[in-house]
XYZ file of C-alpha atoms in Angstrom:
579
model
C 52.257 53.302 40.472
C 48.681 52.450 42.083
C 47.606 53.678 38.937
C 50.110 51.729 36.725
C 49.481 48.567 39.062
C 45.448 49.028 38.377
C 45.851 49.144 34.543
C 47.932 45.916 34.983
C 45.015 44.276 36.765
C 42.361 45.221 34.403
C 44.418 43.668 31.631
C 44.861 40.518 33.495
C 40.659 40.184 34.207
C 40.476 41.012 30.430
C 42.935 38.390 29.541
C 41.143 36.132 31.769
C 37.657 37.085 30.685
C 38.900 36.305 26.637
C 40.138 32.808 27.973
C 36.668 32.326 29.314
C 35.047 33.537 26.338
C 37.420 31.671 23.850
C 36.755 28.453 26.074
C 32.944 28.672 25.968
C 33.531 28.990 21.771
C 35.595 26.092 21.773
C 32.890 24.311 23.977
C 29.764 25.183 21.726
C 31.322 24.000 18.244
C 32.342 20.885 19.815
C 28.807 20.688 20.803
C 27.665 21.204 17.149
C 30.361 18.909 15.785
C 28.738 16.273 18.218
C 24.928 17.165 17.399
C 25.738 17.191 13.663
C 26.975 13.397 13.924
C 24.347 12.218 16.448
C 21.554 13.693 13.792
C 22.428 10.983 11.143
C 23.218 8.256 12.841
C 19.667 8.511 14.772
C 18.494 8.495 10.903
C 20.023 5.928 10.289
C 19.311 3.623 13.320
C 15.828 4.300 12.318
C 16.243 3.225 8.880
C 17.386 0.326 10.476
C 14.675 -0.143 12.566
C 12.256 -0.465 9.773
C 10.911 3.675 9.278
C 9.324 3.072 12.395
C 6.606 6.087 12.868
C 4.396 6.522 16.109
C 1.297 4.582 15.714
C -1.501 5.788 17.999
C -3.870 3.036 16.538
C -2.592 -0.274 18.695
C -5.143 -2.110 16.367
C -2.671 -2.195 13.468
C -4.858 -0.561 10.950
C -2.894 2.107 8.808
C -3.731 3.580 5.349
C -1.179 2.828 2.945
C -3.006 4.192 -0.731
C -3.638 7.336 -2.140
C -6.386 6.043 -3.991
C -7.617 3.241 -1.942
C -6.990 3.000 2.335
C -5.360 -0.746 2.798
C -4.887 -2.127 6.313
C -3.986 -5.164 7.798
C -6.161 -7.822 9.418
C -4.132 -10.855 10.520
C -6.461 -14.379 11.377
C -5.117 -17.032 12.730
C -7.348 -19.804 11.957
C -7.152 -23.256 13.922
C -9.468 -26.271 12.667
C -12.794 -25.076 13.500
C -11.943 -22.656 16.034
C -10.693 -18.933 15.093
C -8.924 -16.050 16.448
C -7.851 -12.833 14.968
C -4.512 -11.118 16.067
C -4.808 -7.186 16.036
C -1.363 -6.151 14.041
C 0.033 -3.669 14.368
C 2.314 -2.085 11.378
C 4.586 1.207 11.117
C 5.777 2.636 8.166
C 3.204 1.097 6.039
C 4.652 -1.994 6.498
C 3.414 -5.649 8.388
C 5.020 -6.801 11.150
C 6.211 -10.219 12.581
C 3.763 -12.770 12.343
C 3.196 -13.921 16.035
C 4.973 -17.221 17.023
C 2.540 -20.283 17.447
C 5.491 -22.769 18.778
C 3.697 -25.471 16.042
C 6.000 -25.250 13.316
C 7.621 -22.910 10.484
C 5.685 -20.836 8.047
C 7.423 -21.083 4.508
C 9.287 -18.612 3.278
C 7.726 -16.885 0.616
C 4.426 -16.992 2.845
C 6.422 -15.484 5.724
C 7.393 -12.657 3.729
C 4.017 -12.301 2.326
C 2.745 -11.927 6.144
C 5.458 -9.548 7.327
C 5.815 -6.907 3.610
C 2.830 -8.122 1.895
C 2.113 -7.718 -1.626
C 5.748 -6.059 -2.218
C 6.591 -9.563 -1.571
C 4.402 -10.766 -4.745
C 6.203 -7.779 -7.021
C 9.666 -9.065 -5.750
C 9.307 -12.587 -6.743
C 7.747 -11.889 -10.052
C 10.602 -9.108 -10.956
C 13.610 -10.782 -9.394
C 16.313 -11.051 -11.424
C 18.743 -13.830 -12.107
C 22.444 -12.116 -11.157
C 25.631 -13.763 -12.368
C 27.222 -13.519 -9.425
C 28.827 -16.957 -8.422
C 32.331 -15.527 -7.502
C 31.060 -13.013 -5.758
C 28.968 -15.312 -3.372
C 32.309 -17.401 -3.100
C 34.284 -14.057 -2.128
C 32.143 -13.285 0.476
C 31.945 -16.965 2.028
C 35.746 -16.242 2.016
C 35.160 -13.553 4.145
C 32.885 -13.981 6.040
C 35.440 -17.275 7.446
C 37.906 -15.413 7.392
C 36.670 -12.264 9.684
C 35.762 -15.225 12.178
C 39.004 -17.011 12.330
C 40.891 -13.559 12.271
C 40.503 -12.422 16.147
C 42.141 -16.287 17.635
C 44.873 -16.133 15.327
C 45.557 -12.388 15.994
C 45.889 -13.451 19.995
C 48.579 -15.969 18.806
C 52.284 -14.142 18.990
C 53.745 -17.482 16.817
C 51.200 -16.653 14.244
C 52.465 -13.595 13.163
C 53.028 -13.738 9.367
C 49.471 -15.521 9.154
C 48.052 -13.059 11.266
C 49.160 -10.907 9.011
C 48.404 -12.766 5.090
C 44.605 -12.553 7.108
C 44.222 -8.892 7.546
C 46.240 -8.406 3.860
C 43.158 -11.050 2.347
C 40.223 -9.507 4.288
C 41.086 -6.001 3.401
C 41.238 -6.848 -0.257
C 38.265 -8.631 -0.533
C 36.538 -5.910 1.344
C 37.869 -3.403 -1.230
C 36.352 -5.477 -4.081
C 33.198 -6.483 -2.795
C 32.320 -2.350 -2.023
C 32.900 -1.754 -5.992
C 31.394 -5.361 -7.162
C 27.709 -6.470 -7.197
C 28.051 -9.388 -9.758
C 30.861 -11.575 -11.569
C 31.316 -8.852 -14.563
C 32.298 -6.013 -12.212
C 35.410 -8.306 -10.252
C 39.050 -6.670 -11.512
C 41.112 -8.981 -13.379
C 43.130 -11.415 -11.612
C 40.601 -11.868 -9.099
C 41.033 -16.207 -9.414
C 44.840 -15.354 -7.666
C 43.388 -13.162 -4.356
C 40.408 -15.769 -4.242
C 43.111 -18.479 -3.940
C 45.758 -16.394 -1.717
C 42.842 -16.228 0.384
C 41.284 -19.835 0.473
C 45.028 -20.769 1.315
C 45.337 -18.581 4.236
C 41.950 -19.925 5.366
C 43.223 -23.415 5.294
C 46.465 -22.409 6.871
C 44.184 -20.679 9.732
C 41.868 -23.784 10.122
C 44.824 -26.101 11.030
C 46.314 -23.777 13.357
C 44.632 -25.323 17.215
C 42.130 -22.450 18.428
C 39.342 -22.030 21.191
C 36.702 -22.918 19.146
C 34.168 -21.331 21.172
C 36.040 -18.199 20.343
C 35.346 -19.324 16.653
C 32.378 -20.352 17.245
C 31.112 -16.951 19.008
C 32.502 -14.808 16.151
C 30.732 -17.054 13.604
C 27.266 -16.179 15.213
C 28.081 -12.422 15.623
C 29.325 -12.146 12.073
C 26.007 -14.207 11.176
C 23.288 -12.114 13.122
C 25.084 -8.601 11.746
C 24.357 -10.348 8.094
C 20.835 -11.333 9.148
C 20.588 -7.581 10.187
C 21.974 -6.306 7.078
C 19.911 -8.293 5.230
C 16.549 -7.742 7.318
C 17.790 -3.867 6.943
C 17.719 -4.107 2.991
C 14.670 -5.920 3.234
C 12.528 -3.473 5.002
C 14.169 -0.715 3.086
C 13.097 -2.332 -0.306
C 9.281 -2.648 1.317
C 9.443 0.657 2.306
C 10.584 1.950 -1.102
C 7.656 -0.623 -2.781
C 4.757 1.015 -0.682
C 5.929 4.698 -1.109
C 6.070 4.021 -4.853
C 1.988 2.782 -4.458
C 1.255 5.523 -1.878
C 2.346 8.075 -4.123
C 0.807 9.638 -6.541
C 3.008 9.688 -10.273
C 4.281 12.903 -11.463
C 2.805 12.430 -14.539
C -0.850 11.931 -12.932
C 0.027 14.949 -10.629
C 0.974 17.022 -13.228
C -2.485 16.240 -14.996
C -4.369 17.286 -12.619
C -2.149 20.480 -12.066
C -2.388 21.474 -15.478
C -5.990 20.986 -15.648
C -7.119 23.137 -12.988
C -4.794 25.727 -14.253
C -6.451 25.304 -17.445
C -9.851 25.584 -15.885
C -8.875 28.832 -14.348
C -7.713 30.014 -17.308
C -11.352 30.027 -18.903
C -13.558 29.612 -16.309
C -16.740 30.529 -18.719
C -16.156 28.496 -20.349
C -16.964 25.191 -18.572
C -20.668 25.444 -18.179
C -22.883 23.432 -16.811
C -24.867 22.088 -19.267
C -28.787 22.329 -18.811
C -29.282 18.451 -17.408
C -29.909 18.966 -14.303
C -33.510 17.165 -15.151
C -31.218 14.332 -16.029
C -29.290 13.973 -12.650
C -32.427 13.568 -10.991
C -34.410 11.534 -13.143
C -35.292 7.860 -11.221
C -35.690 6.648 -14.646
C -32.157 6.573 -16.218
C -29.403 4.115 -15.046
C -27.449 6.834 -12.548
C -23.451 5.151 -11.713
C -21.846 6.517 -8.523
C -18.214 7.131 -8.403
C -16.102 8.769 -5.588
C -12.731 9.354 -6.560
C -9.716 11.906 -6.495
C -7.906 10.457 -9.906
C -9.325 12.191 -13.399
C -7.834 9.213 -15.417
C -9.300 6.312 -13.135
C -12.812 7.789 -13.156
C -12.271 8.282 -16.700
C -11.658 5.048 -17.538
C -14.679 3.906 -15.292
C -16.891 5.750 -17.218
C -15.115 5.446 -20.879
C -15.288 1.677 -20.010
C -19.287 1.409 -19.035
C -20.141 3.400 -21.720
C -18.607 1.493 -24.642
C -19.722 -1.731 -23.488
C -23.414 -0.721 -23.065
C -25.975 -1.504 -25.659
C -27.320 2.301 -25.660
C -25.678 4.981 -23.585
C -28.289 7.646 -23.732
C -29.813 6.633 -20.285
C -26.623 6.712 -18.392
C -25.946 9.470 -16.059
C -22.389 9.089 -13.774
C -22.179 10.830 -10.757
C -18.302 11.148 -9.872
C -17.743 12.837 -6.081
C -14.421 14.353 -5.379
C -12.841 16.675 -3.324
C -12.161 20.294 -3.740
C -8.615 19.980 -4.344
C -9.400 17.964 -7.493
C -13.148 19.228 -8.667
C -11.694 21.730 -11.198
C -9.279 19.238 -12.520
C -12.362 16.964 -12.884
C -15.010 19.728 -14.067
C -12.359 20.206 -17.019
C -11.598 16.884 -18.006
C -15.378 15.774 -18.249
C -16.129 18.597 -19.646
C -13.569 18.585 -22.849
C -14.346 14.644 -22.951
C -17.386 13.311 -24.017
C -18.748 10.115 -23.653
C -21.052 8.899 -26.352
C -24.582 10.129 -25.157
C -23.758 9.580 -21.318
C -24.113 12.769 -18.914
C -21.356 13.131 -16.443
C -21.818 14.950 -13.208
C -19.051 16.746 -11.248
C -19.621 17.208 -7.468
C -17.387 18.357 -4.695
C -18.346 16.641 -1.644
C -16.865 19.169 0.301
C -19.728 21.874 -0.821
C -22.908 19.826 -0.550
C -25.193 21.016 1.356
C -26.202 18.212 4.053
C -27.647 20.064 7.187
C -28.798 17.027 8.859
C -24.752 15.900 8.904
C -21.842 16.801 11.111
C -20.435 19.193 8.629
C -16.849 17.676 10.194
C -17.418 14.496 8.578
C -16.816 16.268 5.265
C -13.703 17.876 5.444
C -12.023 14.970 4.204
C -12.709 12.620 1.257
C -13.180 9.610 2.149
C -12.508 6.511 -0.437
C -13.399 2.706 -0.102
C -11.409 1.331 2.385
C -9.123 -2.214 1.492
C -8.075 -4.709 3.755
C -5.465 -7.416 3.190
C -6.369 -10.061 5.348
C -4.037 -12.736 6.129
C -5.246 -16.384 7.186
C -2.571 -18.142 8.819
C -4.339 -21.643 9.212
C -2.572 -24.180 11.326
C -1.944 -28.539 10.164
C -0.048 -30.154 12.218
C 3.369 -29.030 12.462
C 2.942 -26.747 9.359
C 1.733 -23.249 8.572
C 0.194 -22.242 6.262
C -0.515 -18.596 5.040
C -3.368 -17.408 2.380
C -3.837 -13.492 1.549
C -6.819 -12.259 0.854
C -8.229 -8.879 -0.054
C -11.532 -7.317 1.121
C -13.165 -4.096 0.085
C -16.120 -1.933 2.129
C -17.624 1.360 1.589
C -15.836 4.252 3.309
C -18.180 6.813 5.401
C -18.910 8.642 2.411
C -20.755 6.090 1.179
C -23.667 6.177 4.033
C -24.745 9.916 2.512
C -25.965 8.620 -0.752
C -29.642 8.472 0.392
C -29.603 12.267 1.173
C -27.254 13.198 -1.697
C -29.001 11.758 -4.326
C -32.592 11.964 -2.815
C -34.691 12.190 -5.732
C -33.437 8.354 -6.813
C -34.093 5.565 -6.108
C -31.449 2.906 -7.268
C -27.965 3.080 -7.967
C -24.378 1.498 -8.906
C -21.934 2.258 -6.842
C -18.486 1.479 -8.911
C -14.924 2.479 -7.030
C -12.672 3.815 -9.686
C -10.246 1.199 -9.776
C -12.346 -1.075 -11.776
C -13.045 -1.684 -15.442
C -16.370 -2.420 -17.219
C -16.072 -4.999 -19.486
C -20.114 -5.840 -20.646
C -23.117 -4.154 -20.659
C -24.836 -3.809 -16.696
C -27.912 -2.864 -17.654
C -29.174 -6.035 -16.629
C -28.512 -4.872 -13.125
C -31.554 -2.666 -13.123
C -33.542 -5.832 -13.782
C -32.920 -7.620 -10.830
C -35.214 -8.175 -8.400
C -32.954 -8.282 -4.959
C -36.225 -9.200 -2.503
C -35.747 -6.367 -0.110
C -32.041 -6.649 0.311
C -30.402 -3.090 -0.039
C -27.088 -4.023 -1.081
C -26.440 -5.967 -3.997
C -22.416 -7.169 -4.088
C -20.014 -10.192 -4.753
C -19.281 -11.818 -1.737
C -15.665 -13.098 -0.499
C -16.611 -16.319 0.997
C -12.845 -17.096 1.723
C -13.058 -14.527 4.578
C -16.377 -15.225 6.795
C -17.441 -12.931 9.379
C -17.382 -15.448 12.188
C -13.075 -15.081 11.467
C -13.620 -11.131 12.032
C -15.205 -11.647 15.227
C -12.408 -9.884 16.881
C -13.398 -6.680 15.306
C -17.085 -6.873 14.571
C -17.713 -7.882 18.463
C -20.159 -10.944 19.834
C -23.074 -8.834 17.934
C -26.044 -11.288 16.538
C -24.548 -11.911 13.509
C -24.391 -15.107 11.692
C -20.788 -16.372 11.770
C -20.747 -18.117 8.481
C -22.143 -14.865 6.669
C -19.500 -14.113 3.769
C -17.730 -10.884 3.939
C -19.052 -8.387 0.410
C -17.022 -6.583 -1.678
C -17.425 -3.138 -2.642
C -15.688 -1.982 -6.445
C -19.443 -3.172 -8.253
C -22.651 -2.389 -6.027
C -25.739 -2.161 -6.647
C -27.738 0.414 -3.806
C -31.563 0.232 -3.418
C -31.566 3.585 -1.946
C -35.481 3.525 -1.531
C -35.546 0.342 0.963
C -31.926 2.207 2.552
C -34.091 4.775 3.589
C -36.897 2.701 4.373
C -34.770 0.924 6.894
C -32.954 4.141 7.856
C -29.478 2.307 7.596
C -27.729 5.390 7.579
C -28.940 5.764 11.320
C -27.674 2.408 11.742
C -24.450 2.814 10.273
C -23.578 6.056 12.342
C -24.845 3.762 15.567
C -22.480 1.459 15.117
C -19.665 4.121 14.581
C -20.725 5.757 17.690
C -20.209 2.257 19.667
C -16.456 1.544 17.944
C -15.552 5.551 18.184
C -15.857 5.029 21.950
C -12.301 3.183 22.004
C -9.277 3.894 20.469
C -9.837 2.105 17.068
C -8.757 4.045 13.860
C -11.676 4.965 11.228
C -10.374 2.362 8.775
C -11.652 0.036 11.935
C -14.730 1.544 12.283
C -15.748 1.574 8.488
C -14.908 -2.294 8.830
C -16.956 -3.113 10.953
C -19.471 -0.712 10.667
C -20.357 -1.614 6.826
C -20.138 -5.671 7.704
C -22.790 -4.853 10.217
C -24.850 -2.519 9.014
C -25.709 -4.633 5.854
C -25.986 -7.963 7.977
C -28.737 -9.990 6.214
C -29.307 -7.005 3.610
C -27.124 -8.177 0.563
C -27.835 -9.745 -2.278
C -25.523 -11.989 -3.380
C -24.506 -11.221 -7.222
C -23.187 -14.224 -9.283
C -19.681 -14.341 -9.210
C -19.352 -13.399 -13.009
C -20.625 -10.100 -12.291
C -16.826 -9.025 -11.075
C -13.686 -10.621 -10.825
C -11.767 -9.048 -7.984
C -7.447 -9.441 -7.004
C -6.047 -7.156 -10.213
C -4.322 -5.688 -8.080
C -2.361 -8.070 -6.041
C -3.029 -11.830 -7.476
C -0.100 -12.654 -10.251
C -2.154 -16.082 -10.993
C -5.299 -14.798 -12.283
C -6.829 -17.283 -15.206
C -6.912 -15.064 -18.104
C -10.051 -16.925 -19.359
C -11.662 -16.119 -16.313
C -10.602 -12.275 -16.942
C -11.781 -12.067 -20.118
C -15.522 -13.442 -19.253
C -15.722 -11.243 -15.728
C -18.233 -7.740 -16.217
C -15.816 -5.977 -14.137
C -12.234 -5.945 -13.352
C -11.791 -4.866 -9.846
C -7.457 -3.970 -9.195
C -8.618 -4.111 -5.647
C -4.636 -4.131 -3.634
C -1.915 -2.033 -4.101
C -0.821 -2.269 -7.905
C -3.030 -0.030 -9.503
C -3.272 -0.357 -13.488
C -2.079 3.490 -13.749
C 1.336 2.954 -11.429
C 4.416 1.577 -12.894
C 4.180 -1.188 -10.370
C 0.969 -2.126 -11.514
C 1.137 -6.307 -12.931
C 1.967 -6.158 -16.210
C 0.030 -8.918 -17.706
C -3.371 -6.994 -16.086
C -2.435 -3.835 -17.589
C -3.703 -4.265 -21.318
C -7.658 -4.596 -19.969
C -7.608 -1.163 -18.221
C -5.026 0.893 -20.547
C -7.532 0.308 -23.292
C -10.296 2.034 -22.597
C -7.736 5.484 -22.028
C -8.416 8.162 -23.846
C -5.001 8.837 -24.938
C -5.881 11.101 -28.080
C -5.972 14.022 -25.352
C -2.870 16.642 -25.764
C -2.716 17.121 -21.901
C -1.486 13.469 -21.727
C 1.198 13.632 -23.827
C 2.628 17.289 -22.404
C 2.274 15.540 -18.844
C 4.013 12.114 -19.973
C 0.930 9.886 -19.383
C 1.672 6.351 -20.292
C 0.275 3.691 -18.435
């Protein structure tokens, strides 16, 4: 029996022990259930928010290009006095402009200071939609939804209480399958009048309006919410689409380093290396990681130049993209030109941090906005500035044997000859560039510091530079330059900061000022560029984020840079290049 009666109590502890174990089952997939609808809805609340990503720059600057870093520089500018806001922006996207208490900044400019350029592409592509009823349906609704919850509380107002919810959740079945007037069901006049009479029924029914009234505003900040949502979303969507690099382009250079590998023999180098070193021939500088925009660069100079046998282009790049490059320069030829391939990531510059070349560093954009205060009105103006990237500060030792060249980003276009660039006599300065007189350095004092710098010095422009690399050395700028990193580097400051102010500073009182016919800059943002204007500018700088080669590139802009593509190479058409 003891025996018996100990079986029986193992097989109740068993029993016991299975509840336990079926229990602690039951518990974890709940859990899972739970953590598998937390996950999205956190994704979604941050979609919400905006694709907000940790920033651990609280100066606001953040690279949003492949091709070209952009950041954001807001200036508030009052009368004669000036102050610049540091801004800072997640997601690659521009924050809320800070409240002055003085007034409203228009619309359009408002959205141009909190999304900025996507704003530009939205107003030029918007489309007129043919949706009248649609609008009317959801005015319907939205007074209907606000009336709904003080009729409901009414036990008299049954049957209307009822006809409410009936109208509210067929109009909310209509509007989730209808965008515009073409995609309402037929019959749709009838519910739009069943529900405009149940509306008028509900109005004349006596309510606490503050009820009303408090449901009105709820129902209107979720729609402002919605629509800020959408908003963001759409900006988010426009600067991942200029971030990115096309398929097409990717594949390109994919297929051309395979290509390279292939045959490696046979890309030689040819026997100019006499050439890349000779002072006396017109040597063009060009760092870049796209083959087609350095292609057209150099495709573009060297058609518009009276003779092209004493041109020499230097195009830097990183390993990633070298063999790609190496290839594509070497099956294209470019009248008598010589084209040099070098990856910045192998040269051999002991007297350098090696660190500062791991990455490739490309000349850095800034959209500046200048909020400048009238009165009770606001008033916003964007502007676009350009400055050499670190990179830019080696050219002395790279190229040491020379001593002058022209340092061309590869998001321009050459539209007339430049040798007369070689001719000009810049009196000492080292940097000859367009200036931006709409932005003045006194406006950046925030970032450049209370240095001895004149105030009401214009800001330059990189995209068409020419470098006196003999008088660079001379004045050992490069020494300068990494002196004035050292000082910013000590704070917290991202290196789109530091090449900022760094290049502003280092050339203060060394640039010659070309004539403004030399380049016309804004391509790449500015819808109302004067075509005339265009057509008689040297260069083309698509300084902003619509680049010529990116479907989101202006349209109208697009026909001065597609030209000068070689398009009679096979590779493009297998890869689905078309500008």
């Amino acid at each position: 029996m003891k025996g018996g009666g100990g079986g029986g109590g193992g097989g109740a502890v068993s029993v016991t022990t299975g509840k336990r174990r079926w229990r602690s089952l039951v518990i974890g997939v709940l859990f899972l259930v739970i953590l598998s609808m937390l996950v999205p809805l956190a994704f979604l609340l941050g979609l919400h928010n905006g694709f907000h990503s940790p920033n651990p720059n609280p100066n606001g600057y953040v690279p949003v290009h492949k091709t070209s870093i952009v950041s954001d520089l807001k200036i508030y500018d009052k009368y004669e006095n000036s102050e610049t806001f540091n801004h800072a922006e997640n997601s690659k996207i521009a924050g809320t402009v800070a409240a002055t208490g003085r007034g409203g900044v228009d619309e359009n400019e408002n959205c141009e200071l909190k999304f900025g350029s996507y704003c530009l592409w939205r107003r030029e592509h918007r489309e007129e939609m043919k949706d009248t009823m649609v609008k009317k349906l959801k005015d319907q609704l939205f007074v209907a939804r606000a009336y709904y919850p003080s009729i409901a509380k009414l036990p008299s107002q049954d049957k209307l209480t009822r006809a409410l919810r009936q109208n509210i959740q067929e109009v909310e079945r209509v509007l989730s399958e209808s965008a515009t007037d073409v995609d309402l069901p037929p019959g749709i006049e009838k519910k739009i009048q069943r529900m405009e009479a149940a509306i008028t029924k509900a109005k004349s029914v006596p309510v606490d309006c503050s009820n009303v009234d408090k449901k009105f505003r709820q129902i209107l900040d979720m729609t402002n919410d919605e629509a800020n949502f959408h908003m963001k979303q759409s900006a988010f969507l426009y600067q991942l689409a200029v971030q990115t690099m096309p398929k097409s382009l990717h594949c390109l250079s994919m297929r051309l380093t395979v290509e390279y590998f292939k045959s490696p023999s046979v890309v030689m180098e040819l026997s100019q290396a006499d050439r890349f070193s000779d002072p006396s021939l017109h040597h063009y500088v060009i760092f870049s990681t796209n083959v087609l925009a350095s292609s057209v660069v150099i495709n573009s100079t060297v058609l518009c130049a009276r003779e092209s046998k004493n041109q020499v282009f230097h195009v830097l790049t990183d390993g990633q993209n070298y063999f790609a490059m190496k290839l594509w320069f070497f099956r294209n030829t470019f009248k008598e030109a010589t084209v040099q391939v070098l990856n910045i990531e192998q040269l051999n510059l002991e007297s350098h941090d090696k660190a500062i070349l791991i990455h490739m560093f490309l000349p850095v954009e800034y959209r500046v906005s200048l909020l400048n205060v009238d009165g009770p009105s606001i008033h916003s103006k964007m502007q676009y500035i350009s400055v050499f990237s670190h990179l830019h500060y080696l050219l002395p030792e790279i190229f040491q044997s020379l001593t002058k060249v022209v340092v061309l980003d590869d998001d321009v276009v050459v539209q007339k000859d430049l040798s007369a660039l070689w001719d000009i006599n810049m009196g000492g300065k080292v940097n000859g560039a367009v200036q931006s007189c709409s932005v003045s350095l006194g406006q950046l004092k925030s970032y450049l510091g209370e240095n001895s710098y004149d105030k009401n010095s214009c800001a330059w422009m990189s995209g068409l530079n020419i470098v006196d690399l003999a008088r660079w050395r001379e004045l050992d700028l490069t020494k300068t330059y990494q002196r004035l990193v050292r000082e910013v580097s000590m704070g917290e400051e991202s290196k789109e900061a530091v090449a900022l102010r760094g290049s502003l500073l280092t050339f203060q009182d060394l640039v010659y000022a070309l004539d403004g016919v030399w380049a016309l800059s804004g391509l790449g943002h500015d819808y109302g560029l004067n075509i005339e204007a265009i057509k008689k500018a040297a260069v083309l700088h698509y300084n902003g984020h619509m680049k010529p080669w990116l479907e989101l590139g202006i349209p109208r802009y697009k026909k001065f840079w597609k030209k000068f593509l070689n398009q009679e190479d096979q590779l493009l058409s297998e890869c689905n290049v078309h500008p």
